Coordinates of C-alpha atoms in Angstrom, one line a residue:
X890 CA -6.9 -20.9 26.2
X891 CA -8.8 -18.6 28.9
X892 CA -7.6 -15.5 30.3
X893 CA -6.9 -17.3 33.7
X894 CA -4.4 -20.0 32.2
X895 CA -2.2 -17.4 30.7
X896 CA 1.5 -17.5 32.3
X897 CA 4.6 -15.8 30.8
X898 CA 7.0 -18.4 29.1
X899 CA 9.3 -20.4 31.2
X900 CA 12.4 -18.3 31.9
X901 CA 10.6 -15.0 31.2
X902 CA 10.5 -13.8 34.9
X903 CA 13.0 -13.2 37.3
X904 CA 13.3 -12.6 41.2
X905 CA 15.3 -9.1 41.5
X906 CA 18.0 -8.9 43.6
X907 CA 17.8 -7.5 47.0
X908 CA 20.3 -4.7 47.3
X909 CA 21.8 -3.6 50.3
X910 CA 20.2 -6.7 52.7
X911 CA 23.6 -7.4 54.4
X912 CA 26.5 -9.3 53.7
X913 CA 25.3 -12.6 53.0
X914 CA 22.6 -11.7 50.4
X915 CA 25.5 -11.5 47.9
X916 CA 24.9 -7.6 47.2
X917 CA 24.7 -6.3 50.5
X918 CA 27.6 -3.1 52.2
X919 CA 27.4 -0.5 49.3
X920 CA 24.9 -2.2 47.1
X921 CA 26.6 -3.0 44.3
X922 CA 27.2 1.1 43.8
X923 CA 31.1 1.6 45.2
X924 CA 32.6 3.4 47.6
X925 CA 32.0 6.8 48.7
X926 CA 30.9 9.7 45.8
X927 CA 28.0 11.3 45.1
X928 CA 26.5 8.3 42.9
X929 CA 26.6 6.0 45.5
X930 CA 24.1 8.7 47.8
X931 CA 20.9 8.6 47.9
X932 CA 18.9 11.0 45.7
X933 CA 22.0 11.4 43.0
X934 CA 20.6 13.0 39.7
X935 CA 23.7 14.0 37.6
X936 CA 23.8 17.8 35.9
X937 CA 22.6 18.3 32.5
X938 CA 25.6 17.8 30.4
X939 CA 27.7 16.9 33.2
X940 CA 31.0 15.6 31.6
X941 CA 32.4 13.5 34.8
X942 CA 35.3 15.9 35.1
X943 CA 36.4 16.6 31.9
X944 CA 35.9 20.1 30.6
X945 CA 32.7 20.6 29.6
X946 CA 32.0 20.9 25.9
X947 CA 30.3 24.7 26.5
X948 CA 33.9 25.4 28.1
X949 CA 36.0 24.3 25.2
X950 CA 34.5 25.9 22.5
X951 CA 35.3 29.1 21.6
X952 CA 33.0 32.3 22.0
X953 CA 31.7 33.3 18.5
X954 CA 30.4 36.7 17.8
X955 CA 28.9 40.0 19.5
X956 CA 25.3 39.9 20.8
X957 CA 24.5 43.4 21.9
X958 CA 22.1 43.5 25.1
X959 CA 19.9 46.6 24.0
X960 CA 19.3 45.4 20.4
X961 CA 15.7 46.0 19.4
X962 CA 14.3 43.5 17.7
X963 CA 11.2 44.5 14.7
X964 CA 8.5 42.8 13.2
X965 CA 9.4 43.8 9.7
X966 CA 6.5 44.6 7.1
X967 CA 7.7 45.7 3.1
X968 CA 5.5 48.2 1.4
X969 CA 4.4 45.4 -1.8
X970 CA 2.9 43.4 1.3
X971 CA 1.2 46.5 2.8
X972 CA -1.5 46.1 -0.2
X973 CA -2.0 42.5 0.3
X974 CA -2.4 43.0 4.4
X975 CA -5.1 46.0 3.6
X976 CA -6.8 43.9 1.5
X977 CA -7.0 40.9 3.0
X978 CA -7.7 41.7 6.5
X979 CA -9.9 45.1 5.6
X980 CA -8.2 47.8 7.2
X981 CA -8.5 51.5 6.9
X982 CA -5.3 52.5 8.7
X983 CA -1.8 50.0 8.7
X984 CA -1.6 50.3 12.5
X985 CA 0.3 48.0 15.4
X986 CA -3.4 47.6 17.2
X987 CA -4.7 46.3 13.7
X988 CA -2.2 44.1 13.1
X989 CA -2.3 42.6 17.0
X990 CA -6.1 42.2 16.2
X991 CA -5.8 40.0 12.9
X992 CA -3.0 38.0 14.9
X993 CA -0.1 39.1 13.0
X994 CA 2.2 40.2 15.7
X995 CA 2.8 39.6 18.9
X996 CA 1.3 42.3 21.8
X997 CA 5.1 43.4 22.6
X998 CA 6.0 43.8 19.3
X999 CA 7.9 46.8 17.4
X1000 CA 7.2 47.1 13.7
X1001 CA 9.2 48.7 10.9
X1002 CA 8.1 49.4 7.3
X1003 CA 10.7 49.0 4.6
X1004 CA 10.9 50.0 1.1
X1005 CA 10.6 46.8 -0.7
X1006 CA 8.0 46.6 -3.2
X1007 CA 5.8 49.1 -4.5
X1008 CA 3.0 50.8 -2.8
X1009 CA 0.1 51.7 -4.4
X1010 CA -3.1 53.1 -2.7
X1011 CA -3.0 55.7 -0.2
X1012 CA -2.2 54.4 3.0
X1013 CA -1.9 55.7 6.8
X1014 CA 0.3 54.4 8.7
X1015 CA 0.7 54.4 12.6
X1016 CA 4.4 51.8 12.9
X1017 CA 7.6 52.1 15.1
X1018 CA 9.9 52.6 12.9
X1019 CA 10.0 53.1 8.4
X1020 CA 12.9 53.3 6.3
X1021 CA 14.0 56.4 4.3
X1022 CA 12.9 55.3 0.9
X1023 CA 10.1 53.9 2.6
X1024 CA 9.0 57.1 3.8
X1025 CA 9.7 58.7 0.8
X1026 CA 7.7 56.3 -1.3
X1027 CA 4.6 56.4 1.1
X1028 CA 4.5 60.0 1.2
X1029 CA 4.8 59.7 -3.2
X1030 CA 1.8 58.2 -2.9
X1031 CA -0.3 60.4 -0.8
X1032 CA -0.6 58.3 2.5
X1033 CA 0.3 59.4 6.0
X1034 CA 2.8 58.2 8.8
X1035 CA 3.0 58.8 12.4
X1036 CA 5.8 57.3 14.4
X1037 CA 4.2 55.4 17.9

């Protein structure tokens, strides 16, 4: 057996049909595709989710909920992982450019310090937004906050 003498098996390959050559080809007029509508045009692509007429699923279901439009959304950091982040990444002040550096947030980001966990060095922080008993609890403990 050589390269040259390979052929599919008998039966495997098929002529395709001519469309739209004309009456007596068999498949000729509207080529097999009906009369008139947009499927029968040229360049058809049907709309995502497109339901043929019937009411589309996004139509039928019922609206759930409130989403307000000028929620803001933060990055949330609790003070027993404060100690950890410190740590870990070696930083002298918990601040939004520090954490962008070490790739923890996002640029856009907002972050907000709550009060779970316990703190315990003495920390500075420079965040968006911190909790009561967060605040409380930092300022127990000797550190700093400024709002950005």
């Amino acid at each position: 057996m050589n390269l040259q003498n390979l052929r599919p098996a008998q039966g495997a390959v098929h002529k395709s049909k001519r469309l739209g050559r004309g009456e007596a080809s068999g498949k000729g007029g509207t080529a097999t595709k009906g009369n008139k509508g947009a499927q029968s045009n040229t360049g058809y692509a049907s709309k995502r989710g497109h339901e043929g007429g019937q009411m589309p699923i996004q139509r039928r279901l019922p609206k759930r909920g409130f989403v307000p439009i000028n929620r803001t959304e933060y990055k949330v950091f609790n003070l027993g992982d404060l100690d950890v982040i410190i740590e870990k990444y070696g930083l002298q002040e918990f601040s939004i450019e520090n954490l962008y550096m070490n790739g923890l947030i996002s640029k856009t980001a907002k972050v907000k310090v709550l009060a779970q966990g316990e703190l315990k060095s003495k920390v500075t922080l420079k965040v968006n937004a911190i909790s009561e008993k967060a605040k409380t609890a930092v300022e127990a403990a000797g550190g700093s906050i400024e709002l950005v």
